[in-house]
Each structure stands twice: as structure tokens, then as C-alpha cells.
Amino acid sequence: MQRFSALSLLGRALTGHRSWAPQWRRASPQPAYDALIIGGGGHGLGAAFYLASEHRLSRVAVLEKGWIGGGNTGRNTTIIRSNYLFDESAALYDHALKLWEHLSQVLNYNVMLSQRGVMMLAHNLHDVQVIKRHVHANRANGVDNEWLSAEQAQQFCPPLNIADIRYPVLGAALQRRGGTARHDAVAWGYARAADALGVDIIENCEVTGIRRDAHGAVEAVETTRGVIRTPKIGVAAAGHTSVVMKMAGVRLPLESYPLQALVSEPVKPVFPCVVMSNTMHAYISQSDKGELVIGAGTDAYTSYTQRGGLHISAHALEAVCELFPIFRRLRMLRNWGGIVDLTPDRSPIIARTPVPGLYVNCGWGTGGFKATPGSAHVFAWTIARDEPHPINAPFTIERFRDGYLIDEAAAAAVAH
Ligand code: FAD
Ligand code: PYC
């Protein structure tokens, strides 16, 4: 490990860190690749990493219209959990959680996974029934989750107000393996590791068109930095998936909504876990910097605006003040938004498309950060082998035609 004195660190900061080696090359587009990934978020960068590391595809590039991690990967509230209801989802999200547990070692990059526990509150009889059903289903699938009484919930999270409140807390589900990770580090860690395997990471390169050959298969992309030939394209463009897929003539059942979050001024460590209340429409955790990270639901209307309505965050803050009266005098520092892509059943699509050579990873809506390593892993498999991994086989586009929906609206939680 390289060591720096305080003086040399100060010197480097004042000179713009020019002597520090970049973590990945500033690659320029080559005329052709074996596979292209559109979208430099965690899912796209991760897919490129697994294509190179597990499928030995060395001529791979990630095309990102802005900077890597500048989309939802760098805008989310970093909650990780795998407590989804259906068997298909449990397999997918727990595959991801198991990969999270070793990701820092695999990438040799600290993604700051903190398994501090995610608690979901029940405030009425319906909540109790739904949440207990999730607990039982998770345990049947080998996914940890447990039911706590209101008093046990308060013991686990002392600032929680359980009684003197409009919607008293009747109990909670606790997934102890759930928690948070540092979102930017996930993008940077995958980027550095993929780059080391020869993947070109090309920022400021917007895809503006997808060319198809006489048989309809993909043959090239048009970008703001020229035309690039390829027989395989993986789209991981989150809120802009519909826009990119339209370039290939594919229409998906997706709607794009703004989702926002906000942080408070930093305070000492007072909040030990992640708490979510679907009924009161708020969730909260404390970052390592000390800020309280607070989130709410999506706006009620579709839009590509990267910010949410003020009334949504005001509503979330009212809920936080009732649930955690100790935070009533905290000041909020900043808020921001991202564009999330929702499917009708609130489960993702990770699949081949009707266009040969075109693959899509989308529909993560408000909850794809937690899935990043698992999603990227099975997406790379699908692209490399032109067939789904058993874990993503149910997450097709055709399920919306055939009726095999995986309805996770309840597990998708507060933000939906
Ligand atoms: P992104 O990180 O959005 O990457 C897609 C990239 O594609 C972008 O960088 C974009 O610039 C690029 N792109 C788009 N069009 C083009 C083009 N034409 N050419 C080239 N590049 C293009 N999930 C959780 O699990 N837990 C949470 O706590 C959580 N909180 C959230 C809070 C907020 C406020 C938001 C907005 C989302 C939250 N999510 C959460 C959801 C999560 O952030 C996303 O599902 C996940 O990050 C999606 O990752 P991605 O790599 O697919 O997309
Ligand atoms: O999926 O857990 C989640 C989540 C929390 C906030 C936004 N999404």
C-alpha cells in the first residue's frame, strides 16, 4: 500500500492530484468490438467486467453519454436487501447479495458494504399480514428475514417512536444481511477492474442510433464520437432505456418517473440501521459522513426531469419527524433526483430481445442498486451465450404478453 504524509497529500490536493495514476484509461472508440454495453452505470460496467473476467470477451467497450456513475448509480440511497416475495426474485436478489458479500475482494476495491440490517415497519393489520407473508416466503427460500415486535424493533433502532404517532408501529421485518454500500465505489471499482482486463470505458459518448443488417441483426451503433461496429449490444440505460431501444425499433412496457432523495446536515453516529415505512412513505439511514439519507416515492407523473416535486419530499420529512422525533430540528442540506424505469409488475427485464444481437437490462425502477452485481453477472452470461442464465430466465419481455408476471410492487417498497 502506498503511504502519503499529510504534507504530500495537501500538495497533491492543491495541484489537482495530477501525479496520481488514473484508475482507468481514457479510452477512445475503436472501429469495432465483440460486444458493446450502452450505459456506464453499475449494471453496465459490471456486465462488461463479467464479460471479460468470466466469458473471456476481451474486445468489449462501455459507452456512457456522460460520466460513469452519473446516472442512478450515483444518485441512489444505497439500500441493499433481498427480501422480495416470489421465488424468482428471491433467487435474483439473493444472488446479488451473495456477490455483494465478496465484491470488495473480487474487485480489490472497497465498496464499503455495511450489513447493518434493513427494517421494514408495519403500521396496520394489512401491513402485518403482508410483511409476515414476506418473512415466511423469504425463509422458505433460504433468505434471512425475521419478524420483530414493536418493542424489539425499537431496541434494534432506539430513535424509533413506536406509540405516540398517527400510525403506531405494530412490528417490523428485519433482514440482518441487508444494509448499504457506497454507490460511487461500485461504479469505480467495476470500471477499474474491467479496464484492467482490457475493456474500453468511453465517457462522453452518447449512442444516437442502432444500425441493423439485412437480416435485422445489430451491426453497429452511431455515437457522438462516430460509428462503432459490433455483433452484440447490451443496453443498461435505466431511465433512458425506452429512448435507446426505440433506436432499434423495440418498444418495451416501461414508464420513466423522477425519483428523489435528500440528505440532512451531518451529525454524530446515532442511527444504527436502515428503516423503511411503506405506509408512511419514507425511509432513512445514516451515511458514513453522518448525513441522514432520506427518501420518498416517485412523482405521480412520467417525466425526464432529474428532480422530484417538493410536496413529495415534504411528505417524507413529515413521516420522518413522526417516526424519529429526535430529528425534528435537523436541517436538510440538499436533494436530487434520478429517472427510474418502471415495468407493470415492478420486476426487471434481463433478456434477449426480438432483435438478434440486442440484449436489455432494465425495469429496475426504484430498486436496482441492490441488484447490481447479480444483475450484471447474469446479463453478461446472457450476452455471451445468447441465452439466459437460469436466474434471469423468468425475467423476459414476453412475460408481459404471456401473463407470467412477477408482481413485486409490495417488496419494491416505499419508493413505488
Ligand atoms: P444508471 O446508473 O442510471 O446507468 C445508466 C447509464 O446509461 C447512465 O449513466 C446514462 O447516462 C447512460 N445512458 C443513457 N442513455 C445513453 C445513451 N444514449 N448513450 C450512452 N449512455 C447512455 N435502488 C436500490 O436498490 N436501493 C436504493 O436505496 C435505491 N435508491 C434510489 C434512490 C433514488 C433517488 C434513485 C433515483 C434510484 C434509487 N434506486 C435504488 C434505484 C437504482 O439507483 C437504480 O435501479 C440503479 O442504480 C440502476 O443502475 P443502472 O446501472 O441500470 O443505471
Ligand atoms: O429498493 O430498497 C429499495 C429502495 C429504497 C429506496 C429506494 N429504493
Coordinates of C-alpha atoms and ligand atoms in Angstrom, one line a residue, residues 37-45 63-81 84 93 205-208 236-241 243-244 247 258-261 276 283 336-341 361-362 364-372 375 415, ligand 1:
I37 CA -22.6 -2.0 -23.5
I38 CA -24.7 1.1 -23.6
G39 CA -24.7 2.8 -20.2
G40 CA -21.9 3.3 -17.7
G41 CA -23.8 2.7 -14.5
G42 CA -23.2 -0.2 -12.2
H43 CA -25.2 -2.7 -14.2
G44 CA -23.4 -1.8 -17.5
L45 CA -19.9 -1.6 -16.0
L63 CA -20.3 3.7 -23.9
E64 CA -21.5 6.3 -21.5
K65 CA -23.1 9.6 -22.6
G66 CA -21.9 11.5 -19.5
W67 CA -19.6 10.3 -16.8
I68 CA -19.6 6.8 -15.3
G69 CA -21.9 6.5 -12.3
G70 CA -23.6 9.8 -13.2
G71 CA -27.0 8.2 -13.7
N72 CA -29.0 6.4 -11.0
T73 CA -25.9 4.5 -9.7
G74 CA -24.5 7.8 -8.3
R75 CA -28.0 9.1 -7.2
N76 CA -29.5 6.3 -5.2
T77 CA -29.8 5.9 -1.5
T78 CA -27.6 2.7 -1.4
I79 CA -30.1 0.3 0.3
I80 CA -29.3 -3.3 -0.3
R81 CA -31.6 -6.2 0.7
Y84 CA -38.6 -10.0 -2.2
Y93 CA -31.7 -10.5 -5.4
C205 CA -20.0 9.1 -25.9
E206 CA -23.8 9.2 -26.5
V207 CA -25.4 6.5 -28.6
T208 CA -27.7 8.2 -31.1
A236 CA -28.2 -0.9 -19.5
A237 CA -29.5 2.7 -19.8
A238 CA -32.0 2.7 -16.8
G239 CA -34.4 5.7 -17.1
H240 CA -33.5 6.2 -20.8
T241 CA -34.0 2.6 -21.9
V243 CA -35.2 6.1 -25.8
V244 CA -32.3 3.7 -26.7
M247 CA -33.3 3.3 -32.0
P258 CA -38.5 11.0 -11.4
L259 CA -37.4 9.6 -8.0
Q260 CA -35.8 11.9 -5.4
A261 CA -33.9 11.7 -2.2
M276 CA -38.4 1.8 5.7
Y283 CA -37.1 5.6 4.5
W336 CA -31.6 15.5 -6.1
G337 CA -33.4 13.2 -8.4
G338 CA -32.9 10.4 -10.9
I339 CA -35.1 8.9 -13.7
V340 CA -36.3 5.4 -12.9
D341 CA -37.8 2.9 -15.4
N361 CA -31.3 -5.0 -18.8
C362 CA -33.9 -2.6 -17.5
W364 CA -35.2 -1.9 -12.1
G365 CA -37.4 1.1 -11.2
T366 CA -36.6 2.3 -7.8
G367 CA -34.7 -0.7 -6.6
G368 CA -31.9 -1.8 -8.9
F369 CA -28.8 -0.7 -6.9
K370 CA -29.1 -3.7 -4.6
A371 CA -29.2 -6.0 -7.6
T372 CA -26.1 -4.5 -9.3
S375 CA -27.9 -8.4 -12.5
A415 CA -40.4 4.4 -3.5
Ligands
FAD1 P1 -27.6 4.1 -14.3 O1 -26.7 4.1 -13.2 O2 -28.7 5.1 -14.4 O3 -26.8 3.9 -15.6 C1 -27.4 4.1 -16.9 C2 -26.4 5.0 -17.7 O4 -26.8 5.0 -19.1 C3 -26.4 6.4 -17.2 O5 -25.1 6.8 -16.7 C4 -26.8 7.2 -18.5 O6 -26.0 8.4 -18.6 C5 -26.4 6.2 -19.6 N1 -27.1 6.4 -20.9 C6 -28.4 6.6 -21.1 N2 -28.7 6.8 -22.4 C7 -27.5 6.7 -23.0 C8 -27.1 6.8 -24.4 N3 -28.0 7.1 -25.4 N4 -25.8 6.6 -24.7 C9 -24.9 6.3 -23.7 N5 -25.2 6.3 -22.4 C10 -26.5 6.4 -22.1 N6 -32.0 1.1 -5.7 C11 -31.8 0.3 -4.6 O7 -31.6 -0.9 -4.7 N7 -31.7 0.9 -3.3 C12 -31.9 2.2 -3.1 O8 -31.8 2.6 -2.0 C13 -32.2 3.0 -4.2 N8 -32.5 4.3 -4.0 C14 -32.7 5.1 -5.1 C15 -32.9 6.5 -4.9 C16 -33.0 7.4 -5.9 C17 -33.2 8.8 -5.7 C18 -33.0 6.8 -7.3 C19 -33.1 7.8 -8.4 C20 -32.8 5.5 -7.5 C21 -32.7 4.6 -6.4 N9 -32.5 3.2 -6.6 C22 -32.3 2.4 -5.5 C23 -32.6 2.6 -7.9 C24 -31.2 2.4 -8.5 O9 -30.4 3.6 -8.4 C25 -31.2 2.0 -10.0 O10 -32.1 1.0 -10.2 C26 -29.8 1.5 -10.4 O11 -28.8 2.4 -9.9 C27 -29.7 1.4 -11.9 O12 -28.4 1.2 -12.3 P2 -28.0 1.2 -13.8 O13 -26.6 0.9 -14.0 O14 -29.0 0.3 -14.5 O15 -28.4 2.6 -14.3

